[in-house]
Short mmCIF file of C-alpha atoms in Angstrom, two decimals:
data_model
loop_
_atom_site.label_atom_id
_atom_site.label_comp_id
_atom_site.label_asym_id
_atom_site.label_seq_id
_atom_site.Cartn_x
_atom_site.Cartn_y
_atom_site.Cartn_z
CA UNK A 1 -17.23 -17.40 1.23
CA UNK A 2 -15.61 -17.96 4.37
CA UNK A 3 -13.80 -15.48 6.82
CA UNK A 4 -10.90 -15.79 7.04
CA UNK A 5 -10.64 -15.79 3.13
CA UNK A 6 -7.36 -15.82 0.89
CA UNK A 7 -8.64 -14.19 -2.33
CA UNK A 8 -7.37 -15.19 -5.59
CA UNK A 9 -4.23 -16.09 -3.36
CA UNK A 10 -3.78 -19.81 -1.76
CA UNK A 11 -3.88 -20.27 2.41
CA UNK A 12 0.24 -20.67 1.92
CA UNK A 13 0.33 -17.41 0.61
CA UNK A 14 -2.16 -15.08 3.23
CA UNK A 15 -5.32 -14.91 4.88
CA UNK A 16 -7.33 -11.15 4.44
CA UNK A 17 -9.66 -10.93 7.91
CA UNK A 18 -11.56 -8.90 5.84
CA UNK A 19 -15.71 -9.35 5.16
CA UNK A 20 -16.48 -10.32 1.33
CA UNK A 21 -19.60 -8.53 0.62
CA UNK A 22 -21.90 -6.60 -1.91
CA UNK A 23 -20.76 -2.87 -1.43
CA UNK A 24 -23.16 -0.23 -3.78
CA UNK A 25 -20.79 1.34 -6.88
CA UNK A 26 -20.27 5.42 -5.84
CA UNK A 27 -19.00 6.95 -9.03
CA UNK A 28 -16.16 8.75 -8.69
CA UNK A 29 -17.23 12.03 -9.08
CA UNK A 30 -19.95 11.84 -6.57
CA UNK A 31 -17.54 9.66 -4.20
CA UNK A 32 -15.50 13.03 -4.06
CA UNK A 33 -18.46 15.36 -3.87
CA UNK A 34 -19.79 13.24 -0.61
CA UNK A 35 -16.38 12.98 0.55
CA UNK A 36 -15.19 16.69 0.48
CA UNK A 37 -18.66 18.44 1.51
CA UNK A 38 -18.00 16.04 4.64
CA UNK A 39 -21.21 13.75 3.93
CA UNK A 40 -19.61 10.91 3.81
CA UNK A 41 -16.00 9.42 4.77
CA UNK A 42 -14.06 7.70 2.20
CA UNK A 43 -14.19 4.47 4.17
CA UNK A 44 -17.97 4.12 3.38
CA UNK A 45 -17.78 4.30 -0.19
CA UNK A 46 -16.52 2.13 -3.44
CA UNK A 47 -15.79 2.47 -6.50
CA UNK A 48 -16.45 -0.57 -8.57
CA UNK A 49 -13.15 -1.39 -10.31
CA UNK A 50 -13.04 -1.73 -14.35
CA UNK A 51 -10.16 -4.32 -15.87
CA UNK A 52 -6.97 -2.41 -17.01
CA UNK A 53 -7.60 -1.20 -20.61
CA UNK A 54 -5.47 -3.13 -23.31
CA UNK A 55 -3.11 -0.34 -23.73
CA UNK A 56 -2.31 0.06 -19.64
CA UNK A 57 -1.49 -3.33 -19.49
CA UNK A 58 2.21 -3.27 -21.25
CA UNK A 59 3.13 -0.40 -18.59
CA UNK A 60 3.02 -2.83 -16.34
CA UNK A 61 5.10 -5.54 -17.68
CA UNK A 62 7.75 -2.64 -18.86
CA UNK A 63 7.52 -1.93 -15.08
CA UNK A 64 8.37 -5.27 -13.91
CA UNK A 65 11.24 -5.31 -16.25
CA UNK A 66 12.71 -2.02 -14.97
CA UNK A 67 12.31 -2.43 -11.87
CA UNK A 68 12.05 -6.45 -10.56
CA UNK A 69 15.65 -6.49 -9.01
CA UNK A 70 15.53 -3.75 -7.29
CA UNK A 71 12.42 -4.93 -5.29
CA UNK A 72 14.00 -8.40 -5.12
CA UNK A 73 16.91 -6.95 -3.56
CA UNK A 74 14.64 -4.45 -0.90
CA UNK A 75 12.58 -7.91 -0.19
CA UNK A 76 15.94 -9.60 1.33
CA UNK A 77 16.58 -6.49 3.20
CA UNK A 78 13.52 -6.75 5.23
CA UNK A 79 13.54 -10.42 5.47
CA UNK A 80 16.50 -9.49 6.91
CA UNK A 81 15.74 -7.10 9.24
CA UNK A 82 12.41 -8.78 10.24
CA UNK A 83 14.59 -11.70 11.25
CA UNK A 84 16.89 -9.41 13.56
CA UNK A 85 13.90 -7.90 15.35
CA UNK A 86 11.46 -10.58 15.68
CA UNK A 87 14.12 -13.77 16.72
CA UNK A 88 10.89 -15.54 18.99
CA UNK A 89 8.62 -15.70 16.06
CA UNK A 90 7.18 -13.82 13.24
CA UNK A 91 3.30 -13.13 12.25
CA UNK A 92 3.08 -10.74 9.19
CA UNK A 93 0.64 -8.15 9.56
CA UNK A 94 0.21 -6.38 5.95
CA UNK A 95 -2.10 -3.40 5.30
CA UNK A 96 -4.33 -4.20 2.88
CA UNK A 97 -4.08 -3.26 0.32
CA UNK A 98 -0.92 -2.13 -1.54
CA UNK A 99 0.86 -4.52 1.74
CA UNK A 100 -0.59 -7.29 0.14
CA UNK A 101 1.62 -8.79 -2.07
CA UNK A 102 4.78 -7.22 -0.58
CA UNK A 103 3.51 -9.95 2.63
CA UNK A 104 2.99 -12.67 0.43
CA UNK A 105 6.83 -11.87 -1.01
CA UNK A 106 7.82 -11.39 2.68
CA UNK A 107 6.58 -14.87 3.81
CA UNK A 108 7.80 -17.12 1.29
CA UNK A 109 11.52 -15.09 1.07
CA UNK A 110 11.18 -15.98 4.67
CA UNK A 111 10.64 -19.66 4.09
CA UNK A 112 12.45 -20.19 0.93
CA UNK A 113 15.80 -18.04 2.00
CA UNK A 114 15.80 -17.95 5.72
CA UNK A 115 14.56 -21.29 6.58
CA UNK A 116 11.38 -19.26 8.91
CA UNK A 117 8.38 -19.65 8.75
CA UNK A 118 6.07 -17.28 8.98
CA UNK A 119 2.03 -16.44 9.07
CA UNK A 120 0.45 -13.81 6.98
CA UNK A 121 -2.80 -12.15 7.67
CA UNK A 122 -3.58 -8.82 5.70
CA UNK A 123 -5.96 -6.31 7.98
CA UNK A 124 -7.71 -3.19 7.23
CA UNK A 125 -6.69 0.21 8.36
CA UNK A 126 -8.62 3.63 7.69
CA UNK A 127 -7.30 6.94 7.86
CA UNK A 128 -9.44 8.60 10.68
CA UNK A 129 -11.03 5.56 11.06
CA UNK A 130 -7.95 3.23 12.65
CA UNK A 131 -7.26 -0.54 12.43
CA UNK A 132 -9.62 -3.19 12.43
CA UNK A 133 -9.41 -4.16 15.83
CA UNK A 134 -11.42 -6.96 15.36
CA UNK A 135 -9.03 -8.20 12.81
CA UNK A 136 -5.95 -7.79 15.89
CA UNK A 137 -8.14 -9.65 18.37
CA UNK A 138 -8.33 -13.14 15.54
CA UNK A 139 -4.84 -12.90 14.96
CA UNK A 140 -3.49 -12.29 18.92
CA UNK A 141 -5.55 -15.38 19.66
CA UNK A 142 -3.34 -17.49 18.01
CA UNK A 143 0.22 -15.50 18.10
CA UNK A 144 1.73 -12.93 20.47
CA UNK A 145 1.95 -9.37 20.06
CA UNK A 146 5.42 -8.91 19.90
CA UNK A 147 5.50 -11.12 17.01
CA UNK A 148 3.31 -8.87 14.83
CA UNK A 149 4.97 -6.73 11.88
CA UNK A 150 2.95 -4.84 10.51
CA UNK A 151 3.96 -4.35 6.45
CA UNK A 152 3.00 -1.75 3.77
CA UNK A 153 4.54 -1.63 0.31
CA UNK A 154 5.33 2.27 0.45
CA UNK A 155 5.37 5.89 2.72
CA UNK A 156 3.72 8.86 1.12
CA UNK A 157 3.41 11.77 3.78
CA UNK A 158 3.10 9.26 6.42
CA UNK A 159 -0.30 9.27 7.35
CA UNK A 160 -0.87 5.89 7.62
CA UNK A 161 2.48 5.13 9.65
CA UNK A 162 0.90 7.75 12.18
CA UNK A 163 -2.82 6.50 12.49
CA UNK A 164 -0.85 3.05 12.93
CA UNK A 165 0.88 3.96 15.95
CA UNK A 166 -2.66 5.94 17.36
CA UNK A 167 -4.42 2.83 16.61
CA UNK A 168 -2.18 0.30 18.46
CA UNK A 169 -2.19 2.94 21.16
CA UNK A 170 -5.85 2.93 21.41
CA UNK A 171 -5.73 -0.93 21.12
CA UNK A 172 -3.33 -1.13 24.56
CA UNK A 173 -6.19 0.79 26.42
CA UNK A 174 -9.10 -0.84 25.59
CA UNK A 175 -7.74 -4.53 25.43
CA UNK A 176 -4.78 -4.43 27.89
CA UNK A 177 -2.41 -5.67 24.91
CA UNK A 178 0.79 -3.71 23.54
CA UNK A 179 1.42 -4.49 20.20
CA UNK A 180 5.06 -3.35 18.54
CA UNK A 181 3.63 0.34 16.52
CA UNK A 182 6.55 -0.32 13.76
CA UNK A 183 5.95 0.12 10.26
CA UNK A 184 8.23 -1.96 7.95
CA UNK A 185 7.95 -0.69 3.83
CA UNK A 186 9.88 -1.13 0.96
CA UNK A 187 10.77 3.18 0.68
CA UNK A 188 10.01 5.36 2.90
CA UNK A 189 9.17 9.01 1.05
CA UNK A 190 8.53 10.58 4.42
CA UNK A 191 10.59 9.37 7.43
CA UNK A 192 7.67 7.74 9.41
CA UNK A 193 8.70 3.89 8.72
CA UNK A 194 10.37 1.93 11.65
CA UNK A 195 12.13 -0.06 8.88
CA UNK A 196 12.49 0.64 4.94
CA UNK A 197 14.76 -0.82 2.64
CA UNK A 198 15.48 2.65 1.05
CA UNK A 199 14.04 6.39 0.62
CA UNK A 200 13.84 6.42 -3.29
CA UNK A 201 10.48 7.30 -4.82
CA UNK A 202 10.82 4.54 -7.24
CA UNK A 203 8.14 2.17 -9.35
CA UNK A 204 6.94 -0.65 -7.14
CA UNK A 205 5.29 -2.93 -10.05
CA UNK A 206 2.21 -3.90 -8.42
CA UNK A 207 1.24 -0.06 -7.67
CA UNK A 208 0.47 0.37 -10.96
CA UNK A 209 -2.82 -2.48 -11.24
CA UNK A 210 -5.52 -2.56 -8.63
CA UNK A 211 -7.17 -5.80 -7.48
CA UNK A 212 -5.92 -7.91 -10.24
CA UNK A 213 -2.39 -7.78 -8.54
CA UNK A 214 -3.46 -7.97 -4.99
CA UNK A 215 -5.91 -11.34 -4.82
CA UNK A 216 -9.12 -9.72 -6.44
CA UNK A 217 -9.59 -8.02 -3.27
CA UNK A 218 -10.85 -4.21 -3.13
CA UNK A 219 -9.69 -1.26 -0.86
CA UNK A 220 -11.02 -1.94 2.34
CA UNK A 221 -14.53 -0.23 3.24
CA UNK A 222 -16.05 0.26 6.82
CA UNK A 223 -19.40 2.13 7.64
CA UNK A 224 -20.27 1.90 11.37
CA UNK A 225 -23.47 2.50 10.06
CA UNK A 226 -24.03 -1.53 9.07
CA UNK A 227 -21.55 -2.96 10.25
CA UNK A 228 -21.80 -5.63 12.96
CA UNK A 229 -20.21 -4.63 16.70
CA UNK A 230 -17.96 -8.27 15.78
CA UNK A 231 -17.63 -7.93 11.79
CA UNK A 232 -14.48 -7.15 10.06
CA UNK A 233 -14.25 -4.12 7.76
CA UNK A 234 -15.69 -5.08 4.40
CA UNK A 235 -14.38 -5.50 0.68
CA UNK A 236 -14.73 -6.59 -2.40
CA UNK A 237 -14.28 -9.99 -4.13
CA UNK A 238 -13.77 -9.49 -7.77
CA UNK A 239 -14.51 -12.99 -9.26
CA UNK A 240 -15.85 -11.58 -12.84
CA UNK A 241 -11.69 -11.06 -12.85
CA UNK A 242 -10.25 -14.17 -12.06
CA UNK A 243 -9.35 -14.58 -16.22
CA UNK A 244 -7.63 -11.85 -16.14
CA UNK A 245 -5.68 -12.04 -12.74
CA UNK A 246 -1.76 -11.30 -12.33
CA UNK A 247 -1.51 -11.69 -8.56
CA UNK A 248 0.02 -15.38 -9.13
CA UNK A 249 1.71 -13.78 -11.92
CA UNK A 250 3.33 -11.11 -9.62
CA UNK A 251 4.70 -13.54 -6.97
CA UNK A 252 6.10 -16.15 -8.94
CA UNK A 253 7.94 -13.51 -10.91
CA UNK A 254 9.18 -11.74 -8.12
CA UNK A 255 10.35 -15.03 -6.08
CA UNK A 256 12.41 -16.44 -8.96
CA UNK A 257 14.06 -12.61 -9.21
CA UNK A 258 14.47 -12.81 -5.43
CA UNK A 259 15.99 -16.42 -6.14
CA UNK A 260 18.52 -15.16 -8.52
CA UNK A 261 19.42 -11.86 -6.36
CA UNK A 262 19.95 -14.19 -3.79
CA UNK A 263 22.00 -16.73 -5.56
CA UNK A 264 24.47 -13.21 -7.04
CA UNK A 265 25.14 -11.87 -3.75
CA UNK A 266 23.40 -13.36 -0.63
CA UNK A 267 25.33 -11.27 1.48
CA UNK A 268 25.21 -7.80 0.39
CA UNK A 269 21.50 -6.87 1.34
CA UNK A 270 21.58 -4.53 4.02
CA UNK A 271 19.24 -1.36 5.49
CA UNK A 272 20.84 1.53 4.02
CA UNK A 273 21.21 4.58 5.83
CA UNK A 274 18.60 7.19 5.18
CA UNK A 275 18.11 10.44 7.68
CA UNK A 276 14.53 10.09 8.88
CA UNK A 277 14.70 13.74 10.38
CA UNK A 278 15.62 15.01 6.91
CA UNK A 279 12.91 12.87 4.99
CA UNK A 280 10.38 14.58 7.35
CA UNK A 281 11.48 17.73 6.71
CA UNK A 282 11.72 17.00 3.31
CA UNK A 283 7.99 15.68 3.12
CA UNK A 284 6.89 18.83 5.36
CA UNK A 285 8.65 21.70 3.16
CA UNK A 286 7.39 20.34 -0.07
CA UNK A 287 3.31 20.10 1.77
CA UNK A 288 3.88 24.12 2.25
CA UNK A 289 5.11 24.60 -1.04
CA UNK A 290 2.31 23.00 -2.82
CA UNK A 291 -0.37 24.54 -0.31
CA UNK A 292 0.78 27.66 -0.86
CA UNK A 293 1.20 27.16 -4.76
CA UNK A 294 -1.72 25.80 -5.86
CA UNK A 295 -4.10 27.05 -3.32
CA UNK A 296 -4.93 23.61 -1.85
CA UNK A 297 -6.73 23.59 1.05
CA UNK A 298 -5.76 20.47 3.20
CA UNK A 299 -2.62 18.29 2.88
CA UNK A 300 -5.19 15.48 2.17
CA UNK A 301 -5.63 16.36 -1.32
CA UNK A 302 -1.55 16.36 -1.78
CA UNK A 303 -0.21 12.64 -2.56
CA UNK A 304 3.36 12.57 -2.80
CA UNK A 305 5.45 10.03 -4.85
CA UNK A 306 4.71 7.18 -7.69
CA UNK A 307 2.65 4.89 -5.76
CA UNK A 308 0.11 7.76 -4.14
CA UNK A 309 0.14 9.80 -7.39
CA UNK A 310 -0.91 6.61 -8.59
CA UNK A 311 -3.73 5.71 -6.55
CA UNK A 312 -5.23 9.10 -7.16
CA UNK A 313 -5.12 8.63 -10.90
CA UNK A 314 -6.43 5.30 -10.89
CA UNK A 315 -9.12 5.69 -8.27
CA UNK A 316 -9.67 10.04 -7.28
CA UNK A 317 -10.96 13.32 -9.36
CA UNK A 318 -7.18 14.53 -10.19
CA UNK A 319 -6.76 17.85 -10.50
CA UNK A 320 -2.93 18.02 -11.83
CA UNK A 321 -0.08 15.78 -12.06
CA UNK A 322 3.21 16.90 -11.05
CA UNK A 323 6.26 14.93 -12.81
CA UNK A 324 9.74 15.72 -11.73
CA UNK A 325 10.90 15.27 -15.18
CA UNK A 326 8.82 14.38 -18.56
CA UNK A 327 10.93 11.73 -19.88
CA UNK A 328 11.64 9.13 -16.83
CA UNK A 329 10.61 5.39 -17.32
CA UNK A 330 8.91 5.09 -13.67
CA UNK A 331 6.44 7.39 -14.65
CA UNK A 332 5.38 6.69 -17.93
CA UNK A 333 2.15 5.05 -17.27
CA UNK A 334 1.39 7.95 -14.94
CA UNK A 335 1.95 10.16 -18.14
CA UNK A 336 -0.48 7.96 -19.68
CA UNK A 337 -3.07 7.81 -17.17
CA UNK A 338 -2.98 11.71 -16.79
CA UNK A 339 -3.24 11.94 -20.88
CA UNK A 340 -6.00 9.58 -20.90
CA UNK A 341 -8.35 11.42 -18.83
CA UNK A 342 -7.33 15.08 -19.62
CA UNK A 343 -5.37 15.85 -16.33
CA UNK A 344 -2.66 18.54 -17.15
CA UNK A 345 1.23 17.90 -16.01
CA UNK A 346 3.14 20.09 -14.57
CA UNK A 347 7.32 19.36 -14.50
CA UNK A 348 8.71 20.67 -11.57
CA UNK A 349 12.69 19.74 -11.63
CA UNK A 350 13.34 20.73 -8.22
CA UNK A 351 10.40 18.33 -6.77
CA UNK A 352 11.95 15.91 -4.07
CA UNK A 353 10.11 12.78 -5.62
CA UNK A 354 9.24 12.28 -8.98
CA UNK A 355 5.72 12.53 -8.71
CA UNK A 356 2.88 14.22 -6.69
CA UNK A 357 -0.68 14.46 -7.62
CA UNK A 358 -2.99 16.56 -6.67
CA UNK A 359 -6.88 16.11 -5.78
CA UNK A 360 -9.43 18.32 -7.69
CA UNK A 361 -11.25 20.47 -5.29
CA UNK A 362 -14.90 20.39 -5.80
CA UNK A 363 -17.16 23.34 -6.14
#
């Protein structure tokens, strides 16, 4: 397989400068045990990924259903915005991952509704670790810096928005290059985006499957260990999935729903105003409170909102799910992620998003 690669996706739709390899399976509970008795970084380490069992699967078509315009509608408003800040050219930088698909969205509402077109490449960046900066060098050989955008699907307490910004600041020192440190995401839980479309914790369809919505491409994994001064950080390639991929699926959904929002009310799709002071404080208070409540430890083990509470359920040792209320449609399949594997629930009313989820400490 060749790097650049594009996945299950097609070269229209993205390249990942990411490394297919063969990456040893960690099981999960000894993935957290090397990870919190500081043996090991997360980066190092993956978990082999299992197909969604049969009764997951409807969640995720009920999610689509519930909540397809609305992500139509935040797509035109960064199209939108992208447009406004990047008039000389536009090269889509998503964060692979859960960026992904929201840049393969992003490039053909581009083409499709704005008459622009755009390139795609989806990168690897690590908390603690930083951006691949080998992956920035391919790209700013063939496009300039200010051109870059750098896209993620969602904000949780903004750690990624921040190692962003310290990456591209390391990046200007060693390589001479300043590169635009803006974030642009569909919502923005915490205040650290340059650009969302909104502030609402709400159910961003593709959170809720792993690689079969985002190419058949893992989490990104680096170990400076083996890796190569030159190589990109490594992945995954899940081919045993291919049957049962929905990443085509996905976009050509979520284009003909952008088609029709577009068609409705082409003009209407603006930024709307949220306080990014307020969603920081927000974010900050409600760290404290669940520190102090249940005894955590670090903020690390506290993921705030649908799409981190998510992540943890699907991938970390949970130690409790808390659900703003018991009853709402964008969390059912959290509900039934948490029953399936024993994890209690706790409804907190008062909680500023509707879900947080909390990593079990180890002994």
């Amino acid at each position: 397989m060749t790097i650049p690669f594009t996945g299950s996706y097609s070269l229209d739709d993205v390249q990942f400068l990411l490394k297919p390899m063969a990456i040893q399976d960690t099981p999960v509970h000894i993935k957290e045990a090397l990870i919190q008795s500081g043996k090991k970084h997360y980066s190092q380490m993956l978990t082999h990924e299992s197909l969604p069992p049969e009764h997951y699967l409807p969640l995720f078509y009920q999610a689509m259903d519930l909540n397809q315009q609305r992500m139509a509608g935040h797509l035109l408003v960064l199209a939108k915005r992208i447009l406004a800040t990047r008039p000389h050219g536009i090269t889509l930088v998503s964060l692979a991952r859960a960026g992904t698909p929201v840049g393969v969205l992003l490039k053909h509402v581009l083409k499709r509704h704005f008459n622009t077109e755009a390139s795609h490449y989806s990168i690897s960046i690590l908390r603690d670790v930083g951006i691949d900066q080998n992956a920035l060098r391919r790209i700013l050989q063939n496009h300039a810096p200010e051109s870059l955008v750098f896209v993620d699907g969602w904000t949780g307490k903004g750690v990624i928005a921040r190692q962003l910004a310290a990456s591209l600041q390391a990046f200007a020192v060693t390589d001479g290059v300043t590169i635009p440190a803006e974030l642009y995401v569909l919502t923005d839980l915490s205040g650290s985006a340059a650009v969302a479309a909104c502030s609402e914790d709400y159910l961003i369809p593709s959170c809720i499957l792993n690689a079969t919505v985002s190419g058949l491409v893992s989490r990104s994994v680096y170990d400076p260990n083996t890796a190569a001064p030159a190589d990109f950080h490594g992945c995954v390639y899940y081919r045993q999935f291919e049957q049962h991929d929905l990443s085509r699926y996905f976009i050509d959904t979520m284009l003909a729903c952008v088609d029709h929002a577009w068609q409705e009310c082409a003009s209407d799709f603006e930024i709307g105003s949220h306080d990014r002071l307020q969603l920081q404080s927000v974010s900050q208070a409600l760290l404290s409170w669940i520190s102090e409540r249940y005894c955590v430890k670090q903020h690390n083990y506290i993921k705030p909102g649908i799409g981190e509470a998510t992540r943890v359920l699907l991938r970390r040792e949970a130690q409790v799910l808390l659900l703003q209320d018991s009853d709402c449609e964008a969390t059912r399949h959290l509900r039934w992620l948490a029953e399936s594997r024993s994890i209690p629930i706790d409804i907190v009313t008062d909680l500023p998003y509707r879900a947080v989820a909390l990593i079990r400490e180890m002994q």
